[in-house]
Tab-separated table of C-alpha atoms and ligand atoms in Angstrom:
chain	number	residue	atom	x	y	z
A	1	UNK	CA	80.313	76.981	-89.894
A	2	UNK	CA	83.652	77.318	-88.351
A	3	UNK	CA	83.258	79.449	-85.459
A	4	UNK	CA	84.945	78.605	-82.608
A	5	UNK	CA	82.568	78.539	-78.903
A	6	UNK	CA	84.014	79.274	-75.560
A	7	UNK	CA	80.957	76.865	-74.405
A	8	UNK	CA	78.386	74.450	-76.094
A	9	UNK	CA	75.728	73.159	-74.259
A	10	UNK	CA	74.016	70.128	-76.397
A	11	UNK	CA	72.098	67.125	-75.959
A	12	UNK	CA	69.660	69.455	-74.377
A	13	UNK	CA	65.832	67.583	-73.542
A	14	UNK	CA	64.303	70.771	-73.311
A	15	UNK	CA	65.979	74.585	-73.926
A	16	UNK	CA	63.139	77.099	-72.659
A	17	UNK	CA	63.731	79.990	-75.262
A	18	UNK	CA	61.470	82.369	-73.895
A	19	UNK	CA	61.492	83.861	-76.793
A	20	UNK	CA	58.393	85.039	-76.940
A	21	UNK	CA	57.169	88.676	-78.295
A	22	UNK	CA	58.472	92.083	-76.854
A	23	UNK	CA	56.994	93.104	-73.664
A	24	UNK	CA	55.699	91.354	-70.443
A	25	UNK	CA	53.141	88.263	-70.824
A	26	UNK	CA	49.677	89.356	-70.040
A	27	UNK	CA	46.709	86.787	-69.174
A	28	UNK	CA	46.527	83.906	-71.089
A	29	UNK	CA	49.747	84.658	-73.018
A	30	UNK	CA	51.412	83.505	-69.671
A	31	UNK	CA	50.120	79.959	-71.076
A	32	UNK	CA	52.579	79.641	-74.420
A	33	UNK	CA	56.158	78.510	-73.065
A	34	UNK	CA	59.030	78.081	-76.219
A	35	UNK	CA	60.400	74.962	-76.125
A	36	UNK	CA	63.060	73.607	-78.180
A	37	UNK	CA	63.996	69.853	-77.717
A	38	UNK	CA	67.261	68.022	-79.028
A	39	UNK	CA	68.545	71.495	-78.786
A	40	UNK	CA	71.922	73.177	-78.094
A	41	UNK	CA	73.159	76.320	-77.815
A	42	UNK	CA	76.073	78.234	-77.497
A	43	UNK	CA	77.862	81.060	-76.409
A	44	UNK	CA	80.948	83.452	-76.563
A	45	UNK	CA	82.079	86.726	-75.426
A	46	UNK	CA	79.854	86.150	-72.538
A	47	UNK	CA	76.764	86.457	-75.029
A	48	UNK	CA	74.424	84.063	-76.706
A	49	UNK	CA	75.866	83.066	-80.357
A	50	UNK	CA	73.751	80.215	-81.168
A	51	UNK	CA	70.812	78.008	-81.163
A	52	UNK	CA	69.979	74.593	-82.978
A	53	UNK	CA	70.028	71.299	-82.899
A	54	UNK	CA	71.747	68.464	-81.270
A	55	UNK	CA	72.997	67.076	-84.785
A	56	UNK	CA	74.048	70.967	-85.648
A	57	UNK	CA	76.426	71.146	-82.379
A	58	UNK	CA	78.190	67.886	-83.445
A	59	UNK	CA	79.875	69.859	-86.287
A	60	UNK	CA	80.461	73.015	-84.246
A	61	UNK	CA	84.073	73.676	-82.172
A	62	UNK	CA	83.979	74.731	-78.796
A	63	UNK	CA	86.888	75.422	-75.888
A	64	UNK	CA	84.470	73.678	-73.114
A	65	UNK	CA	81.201	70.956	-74.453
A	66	UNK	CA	78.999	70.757	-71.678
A	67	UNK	CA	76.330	67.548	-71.577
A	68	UNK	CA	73.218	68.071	-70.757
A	69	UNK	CA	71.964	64.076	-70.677
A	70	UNK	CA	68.891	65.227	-72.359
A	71	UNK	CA	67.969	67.361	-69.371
A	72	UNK	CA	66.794	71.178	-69.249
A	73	UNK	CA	67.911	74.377	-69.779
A	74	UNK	CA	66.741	77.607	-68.959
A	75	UNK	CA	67.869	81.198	-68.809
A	76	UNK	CA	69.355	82.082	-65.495
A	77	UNK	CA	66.298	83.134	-63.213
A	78	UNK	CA	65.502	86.300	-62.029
A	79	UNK	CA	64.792	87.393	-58.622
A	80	UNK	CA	62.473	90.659	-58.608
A	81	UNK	CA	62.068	91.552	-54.946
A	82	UNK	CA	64.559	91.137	-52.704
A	83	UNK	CA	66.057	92.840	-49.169
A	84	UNK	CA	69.400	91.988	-49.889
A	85	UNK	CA	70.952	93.835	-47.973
A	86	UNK	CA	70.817	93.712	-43.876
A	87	UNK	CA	72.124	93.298	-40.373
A	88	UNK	CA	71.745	90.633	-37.939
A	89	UNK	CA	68.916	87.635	-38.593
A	90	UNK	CA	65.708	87.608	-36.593
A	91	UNK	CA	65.288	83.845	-35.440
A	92	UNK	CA	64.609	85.118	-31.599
A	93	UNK	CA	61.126	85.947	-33.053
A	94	UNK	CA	60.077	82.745	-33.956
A	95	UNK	CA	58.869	82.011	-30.439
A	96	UNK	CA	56.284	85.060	-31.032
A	97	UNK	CA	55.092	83.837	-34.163
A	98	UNK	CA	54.544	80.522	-32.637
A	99	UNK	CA	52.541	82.009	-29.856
A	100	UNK	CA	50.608	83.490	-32.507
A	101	UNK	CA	52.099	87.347	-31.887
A	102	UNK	CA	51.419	88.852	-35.707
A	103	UNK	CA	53.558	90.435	-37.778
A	104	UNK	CA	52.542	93.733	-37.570
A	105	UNK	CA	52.450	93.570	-33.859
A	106	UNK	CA	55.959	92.511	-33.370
A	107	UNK	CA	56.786	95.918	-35.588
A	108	UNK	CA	54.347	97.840	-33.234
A	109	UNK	CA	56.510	96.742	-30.191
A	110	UNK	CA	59.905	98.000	-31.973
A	111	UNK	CA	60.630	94.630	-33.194
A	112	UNK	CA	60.326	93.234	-36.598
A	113	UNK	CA	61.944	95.709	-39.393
A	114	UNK	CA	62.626	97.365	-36.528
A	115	UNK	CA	64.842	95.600	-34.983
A	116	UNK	CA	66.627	94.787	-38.051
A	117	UNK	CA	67.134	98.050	-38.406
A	118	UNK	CA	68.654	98.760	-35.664
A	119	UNK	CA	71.684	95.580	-36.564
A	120	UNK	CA	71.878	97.452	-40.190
A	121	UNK	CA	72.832	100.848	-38.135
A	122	UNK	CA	75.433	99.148	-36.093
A	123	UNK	CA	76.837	97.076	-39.244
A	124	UNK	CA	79.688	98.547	-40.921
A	125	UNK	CA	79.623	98.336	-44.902
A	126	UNK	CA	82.258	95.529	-45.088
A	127	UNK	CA	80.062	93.743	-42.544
A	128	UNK	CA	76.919	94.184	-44.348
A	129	UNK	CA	78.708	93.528	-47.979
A	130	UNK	CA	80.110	90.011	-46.824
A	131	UNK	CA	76.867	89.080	-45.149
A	132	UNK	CA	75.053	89.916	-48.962
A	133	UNK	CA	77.797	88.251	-50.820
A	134	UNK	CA	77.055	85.270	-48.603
A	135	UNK	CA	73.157	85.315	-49.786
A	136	UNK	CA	73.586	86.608	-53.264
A	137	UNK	CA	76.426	83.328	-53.674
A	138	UNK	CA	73.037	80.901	-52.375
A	139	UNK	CA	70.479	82.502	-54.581
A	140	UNK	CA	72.948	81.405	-57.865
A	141	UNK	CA	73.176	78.188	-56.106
A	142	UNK	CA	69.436	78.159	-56.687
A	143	UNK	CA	69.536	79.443	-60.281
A	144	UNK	CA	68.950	83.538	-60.047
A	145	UNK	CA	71.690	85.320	-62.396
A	146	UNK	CA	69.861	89.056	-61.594
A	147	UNK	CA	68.253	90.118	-58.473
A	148	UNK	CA	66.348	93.399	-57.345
A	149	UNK	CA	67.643	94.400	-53.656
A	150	UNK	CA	66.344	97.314	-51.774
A	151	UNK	CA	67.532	99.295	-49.154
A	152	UNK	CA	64.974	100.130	-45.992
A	153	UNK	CA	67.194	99.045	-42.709
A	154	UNK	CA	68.890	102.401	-42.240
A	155	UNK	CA	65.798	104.377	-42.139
A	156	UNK	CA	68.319	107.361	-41.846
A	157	UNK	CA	70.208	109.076	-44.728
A	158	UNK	CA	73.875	107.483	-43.632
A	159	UNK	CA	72.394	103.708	-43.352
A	160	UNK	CA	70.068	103.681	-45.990
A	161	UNK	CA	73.075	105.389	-48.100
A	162	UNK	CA	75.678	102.614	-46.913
A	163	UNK	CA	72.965	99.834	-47.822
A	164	UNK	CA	72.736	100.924	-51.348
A	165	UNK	CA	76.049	101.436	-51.385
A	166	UNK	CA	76.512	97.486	-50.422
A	167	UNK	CA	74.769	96.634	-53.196
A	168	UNK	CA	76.401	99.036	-55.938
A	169	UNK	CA	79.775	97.763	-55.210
A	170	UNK	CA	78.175	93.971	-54.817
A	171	UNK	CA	77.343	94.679	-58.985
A	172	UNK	CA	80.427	95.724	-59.261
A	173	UNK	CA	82.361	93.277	-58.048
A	174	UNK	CA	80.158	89.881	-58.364
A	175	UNK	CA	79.271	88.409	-61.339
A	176	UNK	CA	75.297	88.475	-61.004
A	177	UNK	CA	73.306	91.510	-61.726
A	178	UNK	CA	71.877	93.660	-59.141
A	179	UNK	CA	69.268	96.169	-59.599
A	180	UNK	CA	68.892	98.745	-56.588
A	181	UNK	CA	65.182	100.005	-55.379
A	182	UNK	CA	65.469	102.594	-52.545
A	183	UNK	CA	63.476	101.770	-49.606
A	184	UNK	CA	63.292	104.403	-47.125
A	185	UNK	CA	59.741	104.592	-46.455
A	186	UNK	CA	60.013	100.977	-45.118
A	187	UNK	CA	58.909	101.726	-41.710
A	188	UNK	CA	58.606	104.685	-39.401
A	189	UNK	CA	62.198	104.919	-37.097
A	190	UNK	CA	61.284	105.558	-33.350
A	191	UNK	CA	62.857	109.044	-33.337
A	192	UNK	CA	60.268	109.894	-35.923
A	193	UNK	CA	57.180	107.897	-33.877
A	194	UNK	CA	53.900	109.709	-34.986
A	195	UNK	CA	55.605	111.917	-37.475
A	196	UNK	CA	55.159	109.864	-41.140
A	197	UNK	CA	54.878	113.395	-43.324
A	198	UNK	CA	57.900	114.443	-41.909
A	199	UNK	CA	59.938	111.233	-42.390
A	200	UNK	CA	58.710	110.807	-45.908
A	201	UNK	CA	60.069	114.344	-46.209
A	202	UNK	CA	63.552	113.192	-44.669
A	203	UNK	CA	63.554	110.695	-47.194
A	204	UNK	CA	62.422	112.599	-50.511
A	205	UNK	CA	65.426	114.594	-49.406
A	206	UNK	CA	68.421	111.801	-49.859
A	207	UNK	CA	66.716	110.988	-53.777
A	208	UNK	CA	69.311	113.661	-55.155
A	209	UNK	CA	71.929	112.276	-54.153
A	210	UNK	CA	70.742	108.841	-54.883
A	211	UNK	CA	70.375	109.860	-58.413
A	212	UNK	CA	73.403	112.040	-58.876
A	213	UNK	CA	75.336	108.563	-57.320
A	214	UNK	CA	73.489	106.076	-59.543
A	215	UNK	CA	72.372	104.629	-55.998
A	216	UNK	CA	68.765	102.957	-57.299
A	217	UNK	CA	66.685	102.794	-60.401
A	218	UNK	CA	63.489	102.179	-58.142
A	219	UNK	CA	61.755	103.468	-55.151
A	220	UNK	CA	59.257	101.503	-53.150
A	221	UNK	CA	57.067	102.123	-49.999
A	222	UNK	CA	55.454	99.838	-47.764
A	223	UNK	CA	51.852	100.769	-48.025
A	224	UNK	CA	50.487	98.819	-44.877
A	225	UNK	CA	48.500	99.271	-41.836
A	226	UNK	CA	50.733	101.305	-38.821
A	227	UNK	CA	53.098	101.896	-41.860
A	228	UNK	CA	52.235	104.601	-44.556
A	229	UNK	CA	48.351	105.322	-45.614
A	230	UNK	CA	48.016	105.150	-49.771
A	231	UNK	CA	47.698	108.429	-49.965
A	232	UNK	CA	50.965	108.734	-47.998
A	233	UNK	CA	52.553	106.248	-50.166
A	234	UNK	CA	50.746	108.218	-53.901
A	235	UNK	CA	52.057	111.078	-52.619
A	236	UNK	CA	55.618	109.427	-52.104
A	237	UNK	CA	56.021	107.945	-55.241
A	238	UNK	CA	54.634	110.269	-57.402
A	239	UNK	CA	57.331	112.985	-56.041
A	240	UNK	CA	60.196	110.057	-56.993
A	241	UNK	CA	58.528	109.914	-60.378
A	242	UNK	CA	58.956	113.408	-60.974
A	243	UNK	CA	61.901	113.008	-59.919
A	244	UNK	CA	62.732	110.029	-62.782
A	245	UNK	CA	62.406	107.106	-60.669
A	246	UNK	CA	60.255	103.933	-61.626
A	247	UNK	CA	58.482	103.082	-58.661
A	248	UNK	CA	57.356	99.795	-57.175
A	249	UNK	CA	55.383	99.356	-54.476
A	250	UNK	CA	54.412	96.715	-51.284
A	251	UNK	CA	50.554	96.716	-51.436
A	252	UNK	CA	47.510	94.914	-50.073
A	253	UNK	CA	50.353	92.684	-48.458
A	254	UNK	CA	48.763	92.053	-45.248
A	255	UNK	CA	45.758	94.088	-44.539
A	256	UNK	CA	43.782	94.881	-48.248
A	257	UNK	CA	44.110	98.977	-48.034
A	258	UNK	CA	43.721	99.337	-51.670
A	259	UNK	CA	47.398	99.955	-52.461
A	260	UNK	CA	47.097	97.904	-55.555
A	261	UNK	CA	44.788	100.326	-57.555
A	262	UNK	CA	47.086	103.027	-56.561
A	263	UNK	CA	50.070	101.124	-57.826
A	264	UNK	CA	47.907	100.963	-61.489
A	265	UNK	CA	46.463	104.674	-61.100
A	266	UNK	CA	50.047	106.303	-60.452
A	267	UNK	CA	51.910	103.696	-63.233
A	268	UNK	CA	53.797	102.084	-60.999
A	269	UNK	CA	56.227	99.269	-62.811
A	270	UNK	CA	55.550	96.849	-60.497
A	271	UNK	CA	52.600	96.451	-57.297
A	272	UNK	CA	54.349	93.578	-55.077
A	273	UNK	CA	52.924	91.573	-52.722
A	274	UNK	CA	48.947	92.536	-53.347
A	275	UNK	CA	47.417	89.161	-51.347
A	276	UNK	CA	44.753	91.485	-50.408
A	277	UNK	CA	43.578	93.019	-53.411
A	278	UNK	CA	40.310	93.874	-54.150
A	279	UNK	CA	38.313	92.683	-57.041
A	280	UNK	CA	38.720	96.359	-58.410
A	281	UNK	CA	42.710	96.235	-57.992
A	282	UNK	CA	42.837	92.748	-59.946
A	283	UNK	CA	40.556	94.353	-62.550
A	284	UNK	CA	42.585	97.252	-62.883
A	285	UNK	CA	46.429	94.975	-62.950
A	286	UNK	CA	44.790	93.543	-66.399
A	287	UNK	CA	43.848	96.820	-67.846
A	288	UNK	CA	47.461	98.890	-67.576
A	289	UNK	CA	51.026	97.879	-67.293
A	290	UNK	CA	51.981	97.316	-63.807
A	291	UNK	CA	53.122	94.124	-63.237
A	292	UNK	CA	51.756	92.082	-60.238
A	293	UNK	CA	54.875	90.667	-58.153
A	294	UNK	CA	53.750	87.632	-56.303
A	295	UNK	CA	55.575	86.444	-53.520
A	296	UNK	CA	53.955	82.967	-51.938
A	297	UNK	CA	56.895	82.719	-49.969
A	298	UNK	CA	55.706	85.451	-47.287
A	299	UNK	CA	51.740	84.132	-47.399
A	300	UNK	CA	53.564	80.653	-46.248
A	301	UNK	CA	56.173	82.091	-43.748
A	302	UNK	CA	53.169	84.450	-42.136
A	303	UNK	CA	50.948	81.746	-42.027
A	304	UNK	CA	48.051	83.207	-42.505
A	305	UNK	CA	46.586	80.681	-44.755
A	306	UNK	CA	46.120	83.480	-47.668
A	307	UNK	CA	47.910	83.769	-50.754
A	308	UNK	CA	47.669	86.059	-53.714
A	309	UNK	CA	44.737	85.188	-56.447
A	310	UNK	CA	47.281	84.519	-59.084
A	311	UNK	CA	44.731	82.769	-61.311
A	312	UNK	CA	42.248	86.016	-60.505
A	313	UNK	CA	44.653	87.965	-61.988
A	314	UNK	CA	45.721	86.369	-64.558
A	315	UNK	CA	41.905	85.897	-66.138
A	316	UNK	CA	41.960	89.713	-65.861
A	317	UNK	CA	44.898	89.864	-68.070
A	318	UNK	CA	47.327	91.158	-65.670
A	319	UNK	CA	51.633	90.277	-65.995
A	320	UNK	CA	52.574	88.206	-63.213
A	321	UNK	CA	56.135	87.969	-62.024
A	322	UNK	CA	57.571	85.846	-58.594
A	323	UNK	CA	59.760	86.467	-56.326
A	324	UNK	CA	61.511	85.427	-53.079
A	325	UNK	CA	60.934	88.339	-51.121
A	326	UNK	CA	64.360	87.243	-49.668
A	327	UNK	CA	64.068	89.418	-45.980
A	328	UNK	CA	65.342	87.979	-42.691
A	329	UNK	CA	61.513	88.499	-41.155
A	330	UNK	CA	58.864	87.596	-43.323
A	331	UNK	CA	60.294	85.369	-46.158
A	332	UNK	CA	64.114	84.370	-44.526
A	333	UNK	CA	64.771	82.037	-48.205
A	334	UNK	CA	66.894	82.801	-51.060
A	335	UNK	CA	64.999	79.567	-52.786
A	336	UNK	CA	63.311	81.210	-55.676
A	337	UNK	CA	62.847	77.130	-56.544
A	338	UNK	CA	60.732	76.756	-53.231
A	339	UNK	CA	58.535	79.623	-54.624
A	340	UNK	CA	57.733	77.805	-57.497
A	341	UNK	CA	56.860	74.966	-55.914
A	342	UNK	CA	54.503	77.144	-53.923
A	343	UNK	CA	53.173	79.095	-56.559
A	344	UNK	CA	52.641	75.564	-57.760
A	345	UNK	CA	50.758	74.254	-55.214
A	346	UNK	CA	49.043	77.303	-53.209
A	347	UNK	CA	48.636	80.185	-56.702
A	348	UNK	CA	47.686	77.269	-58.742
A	349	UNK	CA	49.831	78.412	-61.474
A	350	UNK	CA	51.030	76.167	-64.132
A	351	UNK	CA	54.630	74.903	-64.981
A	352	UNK	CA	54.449	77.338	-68.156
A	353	UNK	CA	52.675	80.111	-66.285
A	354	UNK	CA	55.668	79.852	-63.701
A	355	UNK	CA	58.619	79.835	-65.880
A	356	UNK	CA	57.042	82.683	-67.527
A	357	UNK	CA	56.627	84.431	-64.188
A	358	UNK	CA	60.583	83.939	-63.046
A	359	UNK	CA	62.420	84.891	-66.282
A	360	UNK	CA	60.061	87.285	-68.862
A	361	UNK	CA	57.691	89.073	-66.374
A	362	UNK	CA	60.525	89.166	-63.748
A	363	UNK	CA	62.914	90.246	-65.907
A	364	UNK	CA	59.983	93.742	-66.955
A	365	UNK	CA	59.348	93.923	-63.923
A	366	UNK	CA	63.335	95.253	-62.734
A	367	UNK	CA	63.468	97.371	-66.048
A	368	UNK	CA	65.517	94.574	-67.310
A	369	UNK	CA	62.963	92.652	-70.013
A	370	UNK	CA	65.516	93.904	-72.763
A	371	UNK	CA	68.531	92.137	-70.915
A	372	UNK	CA	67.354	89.005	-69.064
A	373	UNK	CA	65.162	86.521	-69.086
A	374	UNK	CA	65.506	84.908	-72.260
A	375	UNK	CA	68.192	82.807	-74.476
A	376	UNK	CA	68.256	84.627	-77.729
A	377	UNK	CA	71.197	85.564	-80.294
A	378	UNK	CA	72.889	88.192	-78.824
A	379	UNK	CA	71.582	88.459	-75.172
A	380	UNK	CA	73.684	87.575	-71.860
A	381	UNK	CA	74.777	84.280	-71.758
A	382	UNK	CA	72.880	84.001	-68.209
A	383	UNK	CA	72.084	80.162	-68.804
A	384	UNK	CA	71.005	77.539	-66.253
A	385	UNK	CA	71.518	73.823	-66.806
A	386	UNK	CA	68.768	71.585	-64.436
A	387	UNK	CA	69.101	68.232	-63.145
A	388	UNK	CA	65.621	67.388	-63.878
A	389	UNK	CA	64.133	65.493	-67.180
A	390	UNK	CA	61.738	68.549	-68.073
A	391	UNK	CA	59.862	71.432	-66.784
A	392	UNK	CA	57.502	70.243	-64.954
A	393	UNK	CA	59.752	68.702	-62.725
A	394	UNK	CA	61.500	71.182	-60.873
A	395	UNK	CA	57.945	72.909	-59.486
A	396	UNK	CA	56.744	69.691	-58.282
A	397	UNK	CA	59.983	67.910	-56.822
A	398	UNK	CA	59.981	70.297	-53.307
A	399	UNK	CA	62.903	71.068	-50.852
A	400	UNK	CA	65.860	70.740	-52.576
A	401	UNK	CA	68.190	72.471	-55.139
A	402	UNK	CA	67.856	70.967	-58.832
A	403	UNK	CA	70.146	73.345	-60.572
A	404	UNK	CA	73.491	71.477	-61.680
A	405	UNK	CA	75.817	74.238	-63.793
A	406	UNK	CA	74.994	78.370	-63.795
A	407	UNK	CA	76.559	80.028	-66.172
A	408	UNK	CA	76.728	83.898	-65.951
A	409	UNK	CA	77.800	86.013	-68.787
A	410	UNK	CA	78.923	83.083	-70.583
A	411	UNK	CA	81.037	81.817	-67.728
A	412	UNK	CA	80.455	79.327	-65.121
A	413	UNK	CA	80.010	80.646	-61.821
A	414	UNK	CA	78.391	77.308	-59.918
A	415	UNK	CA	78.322	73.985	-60.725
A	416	UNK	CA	76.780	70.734	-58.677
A	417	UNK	CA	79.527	68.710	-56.585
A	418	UNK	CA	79.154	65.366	-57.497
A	419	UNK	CA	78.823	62.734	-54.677
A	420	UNK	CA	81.652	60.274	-56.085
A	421	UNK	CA	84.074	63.493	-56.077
A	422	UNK	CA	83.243	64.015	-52.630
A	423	UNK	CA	83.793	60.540	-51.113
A	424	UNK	CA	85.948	59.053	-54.034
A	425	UNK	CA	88.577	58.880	-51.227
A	426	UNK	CA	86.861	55.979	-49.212
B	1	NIG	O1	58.167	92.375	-48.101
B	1	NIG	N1	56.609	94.095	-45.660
B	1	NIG	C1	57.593	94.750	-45.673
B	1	NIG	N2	58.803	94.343	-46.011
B	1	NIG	C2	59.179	92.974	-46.093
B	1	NIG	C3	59.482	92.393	-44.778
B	1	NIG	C4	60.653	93.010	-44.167
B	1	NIG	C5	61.032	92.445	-42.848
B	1	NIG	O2	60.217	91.832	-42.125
B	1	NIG	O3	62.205	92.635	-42.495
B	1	NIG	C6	58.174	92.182	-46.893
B	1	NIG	O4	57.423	91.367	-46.358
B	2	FE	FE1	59.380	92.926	-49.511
């Protein structure tokens, strides 16, 4: 072969493929994990050109030869539920939560989302845009190449329209990929108190010119208690749907309303959240295509002491996908690492049942399983090279960052300072 690389990766211990068959992985197929070891691959144009061996690279040309010490390498992850895009930061409210004040309470007394909303309004779109380049540049520190980010601080047609706005031109101009989800029915705004069917109305009304702007893919509700009722929220989404949105939807997150069997009934892409599902919503995730999105993160950061039943789910067959839930209330972390750790430890997930979760069933679950998620001839070059000795490592080593290069489209967009380079000079 004489092709000529723009980058080889080789002496690779372990290359997770994920090349597994079309579609999300249901149930037990969440189990299989492709592995290649000795591997290598390489890349040009920004795309993946080639896989093999170790021995196969040494024969191979390539402008940059990256060594991998025998460590791993994994697509670049993906991050399938995230509020990017916000004002302000919500630390004042850890005194409540320490005095026990819940979550839904603090909302209830105009605080919370609320109050976040309220910084979003005042923010102007440069503001808000350098504030989500700051957290998008941490979450490829951490290994995510695409990332979902909704809208849902503005509440009103001119905020809610600037925050999508953010994170169109943030796709635009930054190298990882962004998918948008509309959030408007993220809370009820205090000059609509006591009037949800005419806010959801409100908001119905800005989805033409979301879709005539290319604004969001998705649109999402948050299906909660003092939030929207499930009918509310079936009503909601099935007018996006007719409208040609894929909907997602935040379910059974805190109180267990039965939000998840409406996500399944109506066809929703994704139901997100879903700690409170019942028996009969876990049943009904294995039996159609809507992909659960877990997101430990918030379970640990409410500290409530109760997380999703990933395992539950998983017996029933259902796709499960984790996320962040990157918001600065109930999940302030752009460590989609940490997650794993916790899916690790609290979902009692496996290594190969979460590296399945953050690249394949993320990927499906963003509309994106096509694009992302796995290293195969002819795909993104969206590539992340670990400093850990295999898989299993990075969900049980807590707390810190173990990525060491990110490559995104075939170029490299972050890359581990190494100690000696930082204190050579003493
Ligand atoms: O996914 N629950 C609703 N939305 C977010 C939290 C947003 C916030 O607290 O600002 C969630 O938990
Ligand atoms: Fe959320």
């Amino acid at each position: 072969m004489t092709q000529h690389f723009d980058i080889i990766i080789d002496n690779i211990g372990q290359l997770l493929t994920m090349d597994h068959r079309d579609g999300p992985l249901k149930g037990k197929e969440m189990s299989s994990l492709p592995v290649l070891e000795h591997a290598a691959i390489g890349m040009r144009d920004g795309l993946v050109e080639w896989i093999g061996t170790h021995e196969e690279a040494q024969k191979l040309k390539a402008t940059e030869r990256i060594d991998a010490e025998g460590k791993l390498v994994t697509p670049g992850l993906v991050d399938p539920h995230t509020h990017l895009v916000f004002g302000g930061s919500r630390e004042h409210e850890m005194a409540l939560k320490q005095q026990g004040v819940p979550y839904l309470e603090i909302l209830k007394q105009g605080g919370g989302i609320l109050s976040t909303v309220k910084a979003t309004r005042e923010a102007s779109l440069e503001e808000l845009l350098q504030k989500a380049r700051f957290h998008l540049n941490r979450m490829i520190s951490y290994g995510v190449t695409t990332v979902e980010a909704k809208s849902g601080y503005g509440l009103n047609r001119p905020t809610e329209m600037k925050q999508l706005l953010v994170a169109k031109q943030l796709n635009e101009e930054h190298p990882a990929d962004i998918v948008s989800t509309f959030l408007g029915a993220h809370a009820i705004p205090p000059e609509y108190k006591g009037r949800s069917e005419e806010f959801l109305k409100e908001m119905l009304s800005l989805l033409n010119d979301i879709e005539r702007e290319n604004l969001a893919e998705f649109v999402d509700i948050f299906c909660e208690t003092g939030v929207f009722t499930v009918e509310e929220s079936r009503q909601f989404l099935q007018k996006a749907m007719e409208k040609g949105f894929s909907v997602k939807i935040h379910a059974d997150e805190i109180d267990p309303l039965g939000g998840t069997e409406m996500a399944t009934e109506i066809g929703a892409t994704s139901g997100d959240h879903l700690v409170g599902a019942s028996e009969k919503g876990i049943q009904a995730l294995g039996a159609t295509d809507t992909i659960a999105v877990l997101l430990p993160g918030t379970s640990f950061y409410l500290n409530k002491g109760k997380f999703a039943n990933a395992r539950g789910m998983m017996e029933a067959g259902a796709a499960v996908a984790l996320s962040t839930d990157f918001n600065p209330g109930s999940s302030p972390t752009e460590n989609l690492q940490f997650i794993m750790n916790l899916a690790s430890l609290q979902l009692k997930m496996t290594p190969e049942e979460i590296w399945n979760a953050v690249t394949v069933n993320a990927a499906y679950a963003i509309n994106r399983g096509e694009q992302a998620g796995k290293l195969v001839k002819g795909r993104k070059a969206d590539i992340v090279l670990w400093d850990v000795p295999n898989y299993h490592y990075v969900p049980y080593h807590y707390g810190v960052n173990h990525t060491h290069t990110v490559i995104k489209n075939g170029r490299i967009i972050y890359r581990k300072e190494k100690l000696h380079d930082q204190f050579s000079t003493h």
